[in-house]
JSON list of C-alpha atoms in Angstrom, two decimals:
[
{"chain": "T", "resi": 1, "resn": "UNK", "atom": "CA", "xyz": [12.69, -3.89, -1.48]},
{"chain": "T", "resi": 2, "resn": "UNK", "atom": "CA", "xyz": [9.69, -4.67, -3.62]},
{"chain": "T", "resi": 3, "resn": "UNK", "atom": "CA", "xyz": [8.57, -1.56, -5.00]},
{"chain": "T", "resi": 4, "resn": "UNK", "atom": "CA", "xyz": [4.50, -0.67, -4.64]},
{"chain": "T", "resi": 5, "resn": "UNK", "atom": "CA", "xyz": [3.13, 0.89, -7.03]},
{"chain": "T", "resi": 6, "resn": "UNK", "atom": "CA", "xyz": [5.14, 0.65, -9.44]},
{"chain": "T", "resi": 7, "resn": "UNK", "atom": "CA", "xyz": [2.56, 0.40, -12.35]},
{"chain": "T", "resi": 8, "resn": "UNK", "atom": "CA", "xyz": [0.24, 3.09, -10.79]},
{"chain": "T", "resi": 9, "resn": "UNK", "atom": "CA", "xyz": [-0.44, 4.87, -14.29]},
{"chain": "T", "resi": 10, "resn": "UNK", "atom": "CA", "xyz": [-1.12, 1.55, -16.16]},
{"chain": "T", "resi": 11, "resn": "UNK", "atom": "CA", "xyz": [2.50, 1.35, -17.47]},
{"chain": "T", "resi": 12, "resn": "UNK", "atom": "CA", "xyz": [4.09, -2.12, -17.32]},
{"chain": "T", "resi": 13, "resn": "UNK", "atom": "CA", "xyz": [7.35, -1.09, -18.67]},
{"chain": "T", "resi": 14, "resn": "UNK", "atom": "CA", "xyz": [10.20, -0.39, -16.85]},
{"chain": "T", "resi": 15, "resn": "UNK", "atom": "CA", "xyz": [12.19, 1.92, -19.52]},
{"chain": "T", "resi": 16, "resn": "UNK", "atom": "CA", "xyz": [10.70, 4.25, -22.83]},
{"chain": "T", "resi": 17, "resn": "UNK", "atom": "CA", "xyz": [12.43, 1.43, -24.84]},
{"chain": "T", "resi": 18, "resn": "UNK", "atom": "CA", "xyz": [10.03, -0.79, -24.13]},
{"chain": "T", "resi": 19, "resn": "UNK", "atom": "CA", "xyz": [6.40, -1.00, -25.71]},
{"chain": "T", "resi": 20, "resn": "UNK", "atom": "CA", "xyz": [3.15, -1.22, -23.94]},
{"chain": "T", "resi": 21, "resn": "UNK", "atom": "CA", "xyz": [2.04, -5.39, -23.88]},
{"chain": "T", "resi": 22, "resn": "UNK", "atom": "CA", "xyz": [-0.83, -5.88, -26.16]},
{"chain": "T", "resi": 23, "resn": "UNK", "atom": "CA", "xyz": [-3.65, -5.99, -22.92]},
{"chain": "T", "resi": 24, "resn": "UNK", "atom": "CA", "xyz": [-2.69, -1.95, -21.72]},
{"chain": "T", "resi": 25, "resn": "UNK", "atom": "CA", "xyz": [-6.18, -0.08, -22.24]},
{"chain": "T", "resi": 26, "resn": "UNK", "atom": "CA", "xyz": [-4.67, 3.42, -23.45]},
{"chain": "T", "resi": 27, "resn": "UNK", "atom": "CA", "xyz": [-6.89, 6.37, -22.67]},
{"chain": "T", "resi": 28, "resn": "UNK", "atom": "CA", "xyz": [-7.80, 9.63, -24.34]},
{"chain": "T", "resi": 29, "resn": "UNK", "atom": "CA", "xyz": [-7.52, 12.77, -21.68]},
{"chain": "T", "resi": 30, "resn": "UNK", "atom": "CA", "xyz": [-10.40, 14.67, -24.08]},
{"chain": "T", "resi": 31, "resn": "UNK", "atom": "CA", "xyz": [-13.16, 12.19, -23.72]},
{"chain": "T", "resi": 32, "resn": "UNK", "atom": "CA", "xyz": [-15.74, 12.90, -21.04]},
{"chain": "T", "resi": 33, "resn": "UNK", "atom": "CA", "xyz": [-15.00, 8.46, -20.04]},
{"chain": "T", "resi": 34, "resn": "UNK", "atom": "CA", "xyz": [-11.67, 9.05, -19.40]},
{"chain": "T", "resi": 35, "resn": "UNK", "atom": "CA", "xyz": [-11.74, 8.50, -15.75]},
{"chain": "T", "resi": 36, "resn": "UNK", "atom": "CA", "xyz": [-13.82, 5.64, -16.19]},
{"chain": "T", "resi": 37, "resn": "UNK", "atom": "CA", "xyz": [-11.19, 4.42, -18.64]},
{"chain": "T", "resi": 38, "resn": "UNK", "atom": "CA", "xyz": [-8.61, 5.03, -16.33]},
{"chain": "T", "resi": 39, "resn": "UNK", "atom": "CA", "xyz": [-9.77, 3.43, -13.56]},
{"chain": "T", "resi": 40, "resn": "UNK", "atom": "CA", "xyz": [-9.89, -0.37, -16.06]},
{"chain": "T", "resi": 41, "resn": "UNK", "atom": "CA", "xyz": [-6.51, 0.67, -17.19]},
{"chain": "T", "resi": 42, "resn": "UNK", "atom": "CA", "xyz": [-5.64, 0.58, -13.53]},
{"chain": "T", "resi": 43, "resn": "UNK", "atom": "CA", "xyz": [-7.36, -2.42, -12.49]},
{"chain": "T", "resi": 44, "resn": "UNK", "atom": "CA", "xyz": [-5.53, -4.22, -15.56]},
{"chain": "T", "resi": 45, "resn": "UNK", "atom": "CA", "xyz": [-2.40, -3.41, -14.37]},
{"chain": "T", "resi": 46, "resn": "UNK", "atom": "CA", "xyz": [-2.89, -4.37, -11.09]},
{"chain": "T", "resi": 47, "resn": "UNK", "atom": "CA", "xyz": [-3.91, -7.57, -11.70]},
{"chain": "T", "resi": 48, "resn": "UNK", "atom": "CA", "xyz": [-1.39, -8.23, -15.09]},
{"chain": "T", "resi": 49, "resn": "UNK", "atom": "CA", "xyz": [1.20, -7.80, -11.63]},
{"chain": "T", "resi": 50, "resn": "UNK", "atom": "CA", "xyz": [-1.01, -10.57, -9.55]},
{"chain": "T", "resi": 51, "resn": "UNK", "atom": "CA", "xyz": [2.91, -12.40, -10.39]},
{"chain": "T", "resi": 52, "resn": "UNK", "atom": "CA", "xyz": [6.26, -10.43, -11.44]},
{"chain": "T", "resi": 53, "resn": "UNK", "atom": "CA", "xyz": [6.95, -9.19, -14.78]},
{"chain": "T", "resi": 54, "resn": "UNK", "atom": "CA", "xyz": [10.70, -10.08, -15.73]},
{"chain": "T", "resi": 55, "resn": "UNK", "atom": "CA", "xyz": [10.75, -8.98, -18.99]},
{"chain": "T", "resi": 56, "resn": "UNK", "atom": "CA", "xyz": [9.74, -5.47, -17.89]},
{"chain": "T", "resi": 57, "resn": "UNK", "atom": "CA", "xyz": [12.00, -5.84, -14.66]},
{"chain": "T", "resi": 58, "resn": "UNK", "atom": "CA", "xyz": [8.36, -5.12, -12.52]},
{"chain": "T", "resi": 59, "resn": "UNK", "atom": "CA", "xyz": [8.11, -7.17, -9.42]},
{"chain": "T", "resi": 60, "resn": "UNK", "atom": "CA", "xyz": [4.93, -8.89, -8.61]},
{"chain": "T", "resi": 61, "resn": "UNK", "atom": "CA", "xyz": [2.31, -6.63, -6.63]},
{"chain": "T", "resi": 62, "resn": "UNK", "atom": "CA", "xyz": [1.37, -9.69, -4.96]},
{"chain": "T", "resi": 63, "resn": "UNK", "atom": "CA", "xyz": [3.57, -10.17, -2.40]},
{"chain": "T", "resi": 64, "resn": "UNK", "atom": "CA", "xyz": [5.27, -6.59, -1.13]},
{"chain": "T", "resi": 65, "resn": "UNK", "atom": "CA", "xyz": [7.98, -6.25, 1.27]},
{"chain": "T", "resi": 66, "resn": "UNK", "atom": "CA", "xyz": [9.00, -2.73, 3.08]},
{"chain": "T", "resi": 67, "resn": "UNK", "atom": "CA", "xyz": [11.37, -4.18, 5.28]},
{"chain": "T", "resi": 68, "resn": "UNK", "atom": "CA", "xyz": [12.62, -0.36, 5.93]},
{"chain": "T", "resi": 69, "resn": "UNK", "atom": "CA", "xyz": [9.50, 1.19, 7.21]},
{"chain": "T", "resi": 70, "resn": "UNK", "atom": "CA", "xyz": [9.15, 1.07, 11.33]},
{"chain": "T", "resi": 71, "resn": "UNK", "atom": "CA", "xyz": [6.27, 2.32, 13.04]},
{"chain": "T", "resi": 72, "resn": "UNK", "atom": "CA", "xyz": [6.97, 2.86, 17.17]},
{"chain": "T", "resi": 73, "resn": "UNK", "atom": "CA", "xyz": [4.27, 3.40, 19.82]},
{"chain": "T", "resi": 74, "resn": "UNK", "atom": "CA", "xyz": [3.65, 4.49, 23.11]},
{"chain": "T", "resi": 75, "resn": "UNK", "atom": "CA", "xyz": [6.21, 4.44, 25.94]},
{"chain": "T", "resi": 76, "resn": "UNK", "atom": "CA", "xyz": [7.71, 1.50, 27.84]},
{"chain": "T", "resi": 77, "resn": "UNK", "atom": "CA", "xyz": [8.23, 3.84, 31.12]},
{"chain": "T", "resi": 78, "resn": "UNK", "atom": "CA", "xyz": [4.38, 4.31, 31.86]},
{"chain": "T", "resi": 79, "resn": "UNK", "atom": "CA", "xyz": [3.02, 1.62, 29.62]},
{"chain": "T", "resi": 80, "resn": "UNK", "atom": "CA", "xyz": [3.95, -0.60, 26.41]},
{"chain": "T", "resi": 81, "resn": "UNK", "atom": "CA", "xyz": [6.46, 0.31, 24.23]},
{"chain": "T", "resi": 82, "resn": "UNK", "atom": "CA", "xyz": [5.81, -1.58, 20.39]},
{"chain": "T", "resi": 83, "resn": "UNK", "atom": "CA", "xyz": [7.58, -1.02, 17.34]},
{"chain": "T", "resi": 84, "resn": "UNK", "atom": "CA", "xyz": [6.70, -2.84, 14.38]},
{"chain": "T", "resi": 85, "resn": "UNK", "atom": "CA", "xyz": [9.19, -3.42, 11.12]},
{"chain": "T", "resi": 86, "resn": "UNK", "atom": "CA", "xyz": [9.62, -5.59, 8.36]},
{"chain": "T", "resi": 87, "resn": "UNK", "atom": "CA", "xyz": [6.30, -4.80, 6.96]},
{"chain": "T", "resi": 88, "resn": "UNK", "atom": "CA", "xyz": [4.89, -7.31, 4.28]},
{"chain": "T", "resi": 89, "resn": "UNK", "atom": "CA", "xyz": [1.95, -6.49, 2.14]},
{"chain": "T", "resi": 90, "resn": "UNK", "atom": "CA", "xyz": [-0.20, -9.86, 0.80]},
{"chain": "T", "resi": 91, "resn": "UNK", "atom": "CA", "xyz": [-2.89, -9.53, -1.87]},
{"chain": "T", "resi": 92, "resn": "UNK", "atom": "CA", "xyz": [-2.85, -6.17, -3.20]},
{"chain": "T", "resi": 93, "resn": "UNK", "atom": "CA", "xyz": [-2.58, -6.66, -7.17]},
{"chain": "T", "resi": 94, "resn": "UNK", "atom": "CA", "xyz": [-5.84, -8.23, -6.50]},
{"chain": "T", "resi": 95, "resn": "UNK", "atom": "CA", "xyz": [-8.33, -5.62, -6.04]},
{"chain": "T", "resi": 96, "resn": "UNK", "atom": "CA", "xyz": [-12.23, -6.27, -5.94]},
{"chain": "T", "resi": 97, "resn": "UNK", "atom": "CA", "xyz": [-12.72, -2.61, -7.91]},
{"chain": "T", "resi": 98, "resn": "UNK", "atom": "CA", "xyz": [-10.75, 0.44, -8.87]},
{"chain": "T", "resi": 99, "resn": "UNK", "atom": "CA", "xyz": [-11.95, 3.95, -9.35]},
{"chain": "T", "resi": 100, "resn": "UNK", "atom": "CA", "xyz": [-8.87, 6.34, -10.19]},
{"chain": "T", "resi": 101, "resn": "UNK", "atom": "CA", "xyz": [-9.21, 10.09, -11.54]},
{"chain": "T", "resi": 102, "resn": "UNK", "atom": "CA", "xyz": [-6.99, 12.94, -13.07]},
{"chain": "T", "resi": 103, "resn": "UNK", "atom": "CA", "xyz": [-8.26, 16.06, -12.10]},
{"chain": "T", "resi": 104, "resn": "UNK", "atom": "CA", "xyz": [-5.96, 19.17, -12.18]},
{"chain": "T", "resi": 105, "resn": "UNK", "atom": "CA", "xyz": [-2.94, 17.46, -11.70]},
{"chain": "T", "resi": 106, "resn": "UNK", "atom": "CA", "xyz": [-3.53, 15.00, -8.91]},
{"chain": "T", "resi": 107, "resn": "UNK", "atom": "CA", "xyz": [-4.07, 11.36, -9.42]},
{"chain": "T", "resi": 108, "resn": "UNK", "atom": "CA", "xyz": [-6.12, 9.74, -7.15]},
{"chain": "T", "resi": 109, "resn": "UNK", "atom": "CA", "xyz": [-6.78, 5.64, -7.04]},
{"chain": "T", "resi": 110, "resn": "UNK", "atom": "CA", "xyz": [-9.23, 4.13, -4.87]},
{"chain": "T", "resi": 111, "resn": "UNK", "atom": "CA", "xyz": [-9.16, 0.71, -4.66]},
{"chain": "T", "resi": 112, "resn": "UNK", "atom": "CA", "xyz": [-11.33, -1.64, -2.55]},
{"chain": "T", "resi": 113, "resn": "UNK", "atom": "CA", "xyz": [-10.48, -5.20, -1.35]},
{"chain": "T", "resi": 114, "resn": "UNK", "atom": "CA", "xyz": [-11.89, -8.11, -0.22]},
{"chain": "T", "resi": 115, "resn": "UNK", "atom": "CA", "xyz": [-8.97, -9.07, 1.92]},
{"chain": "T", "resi": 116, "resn": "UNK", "atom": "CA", "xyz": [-5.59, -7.54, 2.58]},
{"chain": "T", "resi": 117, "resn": "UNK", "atom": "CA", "xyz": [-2.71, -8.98, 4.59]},
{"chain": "T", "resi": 118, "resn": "UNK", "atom": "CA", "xyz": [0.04, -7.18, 6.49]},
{"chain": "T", "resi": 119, "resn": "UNK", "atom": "CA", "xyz": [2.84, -9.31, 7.93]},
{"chain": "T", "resi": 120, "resn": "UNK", "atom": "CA", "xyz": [4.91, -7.27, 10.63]},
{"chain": "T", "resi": 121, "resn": "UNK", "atom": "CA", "xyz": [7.08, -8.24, 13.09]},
{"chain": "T", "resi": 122, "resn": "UNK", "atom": "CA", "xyz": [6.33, -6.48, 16.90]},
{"chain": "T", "resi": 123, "resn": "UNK", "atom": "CA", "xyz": [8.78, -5.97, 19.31]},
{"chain": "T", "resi": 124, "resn": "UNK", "atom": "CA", "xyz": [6.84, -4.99, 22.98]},
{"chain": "T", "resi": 125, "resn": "UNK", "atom": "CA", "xyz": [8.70, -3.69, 26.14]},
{"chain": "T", "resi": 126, "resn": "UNK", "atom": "CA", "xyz": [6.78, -2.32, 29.02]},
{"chain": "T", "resi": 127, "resn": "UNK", "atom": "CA", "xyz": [3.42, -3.15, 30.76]},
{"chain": "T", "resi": 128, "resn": "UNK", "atom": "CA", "xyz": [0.19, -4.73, 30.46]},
{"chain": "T", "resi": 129, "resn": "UNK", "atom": "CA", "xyz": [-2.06, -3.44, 33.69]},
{"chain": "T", "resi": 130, "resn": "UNK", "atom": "CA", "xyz": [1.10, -5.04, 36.17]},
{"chain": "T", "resi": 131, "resn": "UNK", "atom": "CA", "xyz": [2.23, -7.78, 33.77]},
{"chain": "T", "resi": 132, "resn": "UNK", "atom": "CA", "xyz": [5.85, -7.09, 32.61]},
{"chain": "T", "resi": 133, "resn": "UNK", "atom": "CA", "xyz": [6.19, -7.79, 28.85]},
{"chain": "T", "resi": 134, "resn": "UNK", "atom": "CA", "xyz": [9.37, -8.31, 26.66]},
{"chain": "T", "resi": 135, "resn": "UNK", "atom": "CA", "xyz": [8.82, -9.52, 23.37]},
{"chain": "T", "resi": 136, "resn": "UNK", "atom": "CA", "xyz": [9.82, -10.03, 19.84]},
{"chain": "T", "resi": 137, "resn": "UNK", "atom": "CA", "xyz": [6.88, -11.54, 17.48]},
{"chain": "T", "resi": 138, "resn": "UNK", "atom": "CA", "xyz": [5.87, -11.90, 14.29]},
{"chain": "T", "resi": 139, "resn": "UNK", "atom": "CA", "xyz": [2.33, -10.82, 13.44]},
{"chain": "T", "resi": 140, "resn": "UNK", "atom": "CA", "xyz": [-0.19, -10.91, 10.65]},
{"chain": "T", "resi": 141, "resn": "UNK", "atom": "CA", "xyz": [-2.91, -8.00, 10.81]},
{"chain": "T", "resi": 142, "resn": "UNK", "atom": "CA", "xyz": [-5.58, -8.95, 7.85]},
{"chain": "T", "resi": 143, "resn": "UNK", "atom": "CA", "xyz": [-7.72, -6.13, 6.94]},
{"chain": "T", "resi": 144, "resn": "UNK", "atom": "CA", "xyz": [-11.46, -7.22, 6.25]},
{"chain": "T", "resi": 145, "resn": "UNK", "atom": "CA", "xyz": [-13.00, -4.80, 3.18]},
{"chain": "T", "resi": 146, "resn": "UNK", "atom": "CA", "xyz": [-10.59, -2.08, 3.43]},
{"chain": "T", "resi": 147, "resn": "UNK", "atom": "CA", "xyz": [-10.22, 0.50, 0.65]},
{"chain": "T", "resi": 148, "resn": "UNK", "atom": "CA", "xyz": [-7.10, 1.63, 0.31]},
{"chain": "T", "resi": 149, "resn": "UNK", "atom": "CA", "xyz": [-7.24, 5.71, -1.61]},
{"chain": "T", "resi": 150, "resn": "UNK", "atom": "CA", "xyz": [-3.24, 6.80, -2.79]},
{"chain": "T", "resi": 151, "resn": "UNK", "atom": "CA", "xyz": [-3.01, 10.59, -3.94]},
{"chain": "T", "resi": 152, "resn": "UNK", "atom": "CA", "xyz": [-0.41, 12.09, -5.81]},
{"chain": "T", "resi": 153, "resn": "UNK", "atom": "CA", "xyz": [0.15, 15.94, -6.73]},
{"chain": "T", "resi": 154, "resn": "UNK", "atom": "CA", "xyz": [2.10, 15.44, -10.66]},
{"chain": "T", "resi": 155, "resn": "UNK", "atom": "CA", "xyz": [3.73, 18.12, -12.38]},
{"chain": "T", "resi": 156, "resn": "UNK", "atom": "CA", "xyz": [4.71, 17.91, -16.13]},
{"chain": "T", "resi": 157, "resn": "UNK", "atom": "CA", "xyz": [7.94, 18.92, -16.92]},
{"chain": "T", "resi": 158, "resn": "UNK", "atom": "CA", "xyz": [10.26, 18.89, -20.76]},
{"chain": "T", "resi": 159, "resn": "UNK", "atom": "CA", "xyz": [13.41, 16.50, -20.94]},
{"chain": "T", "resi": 160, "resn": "UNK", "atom": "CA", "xyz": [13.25, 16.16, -24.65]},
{"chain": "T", "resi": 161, "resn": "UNK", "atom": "CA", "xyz": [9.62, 15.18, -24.39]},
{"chain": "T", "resi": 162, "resn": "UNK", "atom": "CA", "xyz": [7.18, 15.46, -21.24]},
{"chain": "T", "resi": 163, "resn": "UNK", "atom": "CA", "xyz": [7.64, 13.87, -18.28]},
{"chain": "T", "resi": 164, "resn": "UNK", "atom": "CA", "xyz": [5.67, 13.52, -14.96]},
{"chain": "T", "resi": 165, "resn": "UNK", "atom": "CA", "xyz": [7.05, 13.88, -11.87]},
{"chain": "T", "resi": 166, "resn": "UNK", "atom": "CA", "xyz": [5.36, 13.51, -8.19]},
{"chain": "T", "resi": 167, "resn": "UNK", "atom": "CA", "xyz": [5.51, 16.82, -6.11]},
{"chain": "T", "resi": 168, "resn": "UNK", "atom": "CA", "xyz": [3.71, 15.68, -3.09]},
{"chain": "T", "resi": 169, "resn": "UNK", "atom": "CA", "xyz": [1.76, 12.21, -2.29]},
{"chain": "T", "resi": 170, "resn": "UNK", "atom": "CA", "xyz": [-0.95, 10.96, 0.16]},
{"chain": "T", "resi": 171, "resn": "UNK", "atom": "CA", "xyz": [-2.21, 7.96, 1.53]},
{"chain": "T", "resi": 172, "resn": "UNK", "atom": "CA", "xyz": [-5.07, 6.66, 3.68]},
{"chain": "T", "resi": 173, "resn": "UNK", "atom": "CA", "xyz": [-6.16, 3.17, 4.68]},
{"chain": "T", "resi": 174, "resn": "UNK", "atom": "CA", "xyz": [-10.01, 2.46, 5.84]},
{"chain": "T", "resi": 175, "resn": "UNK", "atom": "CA", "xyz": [-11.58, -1.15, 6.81]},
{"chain": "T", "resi": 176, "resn": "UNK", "atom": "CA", "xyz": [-14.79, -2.96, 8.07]},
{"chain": "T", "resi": 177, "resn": "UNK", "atom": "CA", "xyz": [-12.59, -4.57, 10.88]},
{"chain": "T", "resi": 178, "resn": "UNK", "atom": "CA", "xyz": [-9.22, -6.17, 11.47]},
{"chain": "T", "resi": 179, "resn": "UNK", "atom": "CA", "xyz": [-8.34, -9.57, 12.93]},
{"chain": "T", "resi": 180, "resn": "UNK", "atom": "CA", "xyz": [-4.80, -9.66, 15.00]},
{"chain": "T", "resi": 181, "resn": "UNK", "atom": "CA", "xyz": [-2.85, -12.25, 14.94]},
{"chain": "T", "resi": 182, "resn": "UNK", "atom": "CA", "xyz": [0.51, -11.87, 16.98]},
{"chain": "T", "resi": 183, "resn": "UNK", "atom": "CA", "xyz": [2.00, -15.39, 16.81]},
{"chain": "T", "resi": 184, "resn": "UNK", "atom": "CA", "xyz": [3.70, -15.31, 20.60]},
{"chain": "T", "resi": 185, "resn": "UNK", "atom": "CA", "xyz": [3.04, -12.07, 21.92]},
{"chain": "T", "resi": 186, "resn": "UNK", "atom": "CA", "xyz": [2.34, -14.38, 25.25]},
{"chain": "T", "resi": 187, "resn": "UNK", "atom": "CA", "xyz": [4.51, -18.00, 25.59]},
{"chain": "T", "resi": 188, "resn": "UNK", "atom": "CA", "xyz": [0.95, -19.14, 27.35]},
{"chain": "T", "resi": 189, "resn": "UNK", "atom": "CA", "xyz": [-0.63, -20.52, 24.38]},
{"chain": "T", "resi": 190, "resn": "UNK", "atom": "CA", "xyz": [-4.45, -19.39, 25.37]},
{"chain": "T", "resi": 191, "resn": "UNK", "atom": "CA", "xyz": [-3.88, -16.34, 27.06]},
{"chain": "T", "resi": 192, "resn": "UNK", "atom": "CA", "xyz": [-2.23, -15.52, 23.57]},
{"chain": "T", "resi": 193, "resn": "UNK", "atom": "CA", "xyz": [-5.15, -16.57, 22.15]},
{"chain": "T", "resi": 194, "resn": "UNK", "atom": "CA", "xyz": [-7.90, -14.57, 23.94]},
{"chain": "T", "resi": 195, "resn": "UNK", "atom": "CA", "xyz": [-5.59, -11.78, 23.36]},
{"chain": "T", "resi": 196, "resn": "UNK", "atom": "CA", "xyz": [-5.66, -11.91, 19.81]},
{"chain": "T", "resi": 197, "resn": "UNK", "atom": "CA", "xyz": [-9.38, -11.95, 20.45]},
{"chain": "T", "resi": 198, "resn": "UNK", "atom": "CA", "xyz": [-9.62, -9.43, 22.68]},
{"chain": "T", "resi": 199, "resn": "UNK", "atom": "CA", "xyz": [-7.95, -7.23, 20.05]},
{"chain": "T", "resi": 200, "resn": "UNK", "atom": "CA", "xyz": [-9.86, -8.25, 17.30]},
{"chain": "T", "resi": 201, "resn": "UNK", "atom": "CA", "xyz": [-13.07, -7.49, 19.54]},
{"chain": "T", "resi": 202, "resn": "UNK", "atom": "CA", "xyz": [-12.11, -3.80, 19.87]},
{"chain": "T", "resi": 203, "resn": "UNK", "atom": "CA", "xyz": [-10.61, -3.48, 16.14]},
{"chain": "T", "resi": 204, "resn": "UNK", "atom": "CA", "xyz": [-11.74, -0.69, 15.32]},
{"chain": "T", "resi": 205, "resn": "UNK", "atom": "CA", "xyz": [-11.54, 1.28, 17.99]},
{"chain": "T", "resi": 206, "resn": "UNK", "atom": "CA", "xyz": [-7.46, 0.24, 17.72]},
{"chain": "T", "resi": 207, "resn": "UNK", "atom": "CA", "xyz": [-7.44, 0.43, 14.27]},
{"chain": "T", "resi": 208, "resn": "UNK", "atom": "CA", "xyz": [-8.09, 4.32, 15.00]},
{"chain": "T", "resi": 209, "resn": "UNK", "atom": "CA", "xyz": [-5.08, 4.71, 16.92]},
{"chain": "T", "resi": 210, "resn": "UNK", "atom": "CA", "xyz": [-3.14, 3.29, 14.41]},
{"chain": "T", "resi": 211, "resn": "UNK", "atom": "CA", "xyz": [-4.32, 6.12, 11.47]},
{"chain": "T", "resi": 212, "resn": "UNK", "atom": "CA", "xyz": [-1.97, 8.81, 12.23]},
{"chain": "T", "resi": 213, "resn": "UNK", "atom": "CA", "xyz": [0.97, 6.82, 10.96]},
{"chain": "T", "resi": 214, "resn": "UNK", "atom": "CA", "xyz": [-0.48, 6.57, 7.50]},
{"chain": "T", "resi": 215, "resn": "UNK", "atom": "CA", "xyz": [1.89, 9.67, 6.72]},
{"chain": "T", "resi": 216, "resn": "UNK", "atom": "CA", "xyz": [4.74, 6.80, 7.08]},
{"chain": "T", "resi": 217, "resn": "UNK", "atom": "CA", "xyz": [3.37, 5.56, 3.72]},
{"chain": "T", "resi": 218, "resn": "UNK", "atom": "CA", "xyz": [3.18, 8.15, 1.85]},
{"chain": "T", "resi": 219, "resn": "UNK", "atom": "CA", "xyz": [6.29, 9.89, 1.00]},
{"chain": "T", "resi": 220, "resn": "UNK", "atom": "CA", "xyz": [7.58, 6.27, 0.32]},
{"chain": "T", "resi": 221, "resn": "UNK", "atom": "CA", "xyz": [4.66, 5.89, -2.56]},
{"chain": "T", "resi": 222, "resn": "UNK", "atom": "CA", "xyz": [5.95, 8.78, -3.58]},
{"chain": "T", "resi": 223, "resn": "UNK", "atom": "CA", "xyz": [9.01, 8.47, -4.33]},
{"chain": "T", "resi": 224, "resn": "UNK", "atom": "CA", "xyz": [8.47, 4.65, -6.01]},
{"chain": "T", "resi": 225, "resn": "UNK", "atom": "CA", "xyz": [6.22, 6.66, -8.53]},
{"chain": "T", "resi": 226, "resn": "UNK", "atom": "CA", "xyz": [8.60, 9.26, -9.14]},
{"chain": "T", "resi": 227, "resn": "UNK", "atom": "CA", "xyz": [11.22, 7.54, -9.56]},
{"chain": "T", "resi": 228, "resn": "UNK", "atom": "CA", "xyz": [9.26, 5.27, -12.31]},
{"chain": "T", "resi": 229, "resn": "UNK", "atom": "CA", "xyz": [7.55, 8.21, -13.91]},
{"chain": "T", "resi": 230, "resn": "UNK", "atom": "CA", "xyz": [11.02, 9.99, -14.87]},
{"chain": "T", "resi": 231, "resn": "UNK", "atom": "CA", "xyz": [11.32, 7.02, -17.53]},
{"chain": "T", "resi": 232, "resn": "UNK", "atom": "CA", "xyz": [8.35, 7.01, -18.81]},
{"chain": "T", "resi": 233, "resn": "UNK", "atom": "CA", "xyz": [7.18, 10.17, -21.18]},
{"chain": "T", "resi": 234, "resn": "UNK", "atom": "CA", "xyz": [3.32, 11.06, -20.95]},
{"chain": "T", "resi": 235, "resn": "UNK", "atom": "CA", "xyz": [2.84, 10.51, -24.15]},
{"chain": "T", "resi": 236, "resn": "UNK", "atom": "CA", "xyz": [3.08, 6.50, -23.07]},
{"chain": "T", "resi": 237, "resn": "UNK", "atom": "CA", "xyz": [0.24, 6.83, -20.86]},
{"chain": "T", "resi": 238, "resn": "UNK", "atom": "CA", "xyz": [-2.81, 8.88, -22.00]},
{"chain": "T", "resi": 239, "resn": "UNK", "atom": "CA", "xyz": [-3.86, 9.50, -26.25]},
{"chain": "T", "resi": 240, "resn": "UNK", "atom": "CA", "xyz": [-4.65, 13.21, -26.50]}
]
């Protein structure tokens, strides 16, 4: 699995053997800018990761793949039955702006896109009104402006030296509008077609329904920081 997220503090280094590159923006925790620091530290990284980093065994940020996350919804007995899987992010090292904070603990990074691409693939059993549907398709959902916000609760803790560690993580996903695109959900190439439209006509009303599963995401961020932060002493991320 690509791993998200990976360089959510700024690091790109993927042990405390190696050093900082030259471009990492280091900032001071005692200086009333540090959040505004922070938040071009951020940015940096994200976009240093626009392509992988194989030195620093960092993936790109570009292109990310959670092939084990699967999202299921409604019921094929008095409706339609989809599960989605194989989820594949597109564009996210390249955000239009980042605003990130440290306050008490919890890290917080906003960051707002242009564009952002999620490749799934749907599998549908049930009904539409009478129509009997049975289907496995691949889908692209592409989020127009969406800012994406990811939490997470740290704790410092000794090992030799001070370490961070994630204690609890959240995630939440807003957008202008989203156009659907679910390749053969129909083998009738235009009633596929005004589908997709149909959907993208009501986006946000669907896109709505589709909120409560950003708890999926988050324990997974989570964990892809944690287990990066445990290599990385604090002392590599902030002066002061």
């Amino acid at each position: 699995m690509n791993r998200f997220v990976l360089c959510l503090l700024t690091v790109v280094a993927f042990g405390s053997c190696l050093k900082l590159p030259s471009s990492f923006k280091k900032c001071d925790r005692k200086r009333t800018d540090f959040n505004q620091c922070l938040s071009e530290s951020i940015y940096g990284a994200f976009r240093i990761l626009n392509k992988p980093l194989p030195s620093h065994g960092l993936p790109s940020l570009y292109d990310v793949e959670f092939p084990d996350l699967e999202i299921v919804l409604g019921n094929s007995t008095y409706g339609l039955l989809h599960k989605y899987d194989r989820f594949r992010f597109i564009g996210l090292s390249k955000p239009d702006k980042i605003n990130a904070k440290l306050d008490f603990g919890t890290l917080t990074i906003e960051a707002t896109y242009s564009q952002i691409t999620i490749e799934v693939d749907c599998e549908a059993q049930g009904t539409i009104v009478l129509l009997p549907v049975n289907v496995i398709t691949s889908s692209e959902f592409t989020f127009v402006d969406p800012t994406f916000t990811f939490s997470f609760e740290l704790e410092e803790y000794e090992k030799g030296t001070t370490y961070f560690k994630v204690v609890d993580s959240n995630f939440d996903m807003q957008t202008q509008s989203v156009k659907f695109d679910y390749k053969q959900f129909f083998s009738n190439k235009i009633l596929n077609e005004e589908f997709n439209s149909a959907m993208d006509a009501k986006s946000r009303q669907i896109f709505a329904l589709f909120k409560s599963t950003e708890v999926k995401y988050a324990p997974l961020f989570g964990t892809i920081v944690n287990d990066f932060l445990k290599k990385i002493p604090v002392s590599e991320f902030f002066d002061g």
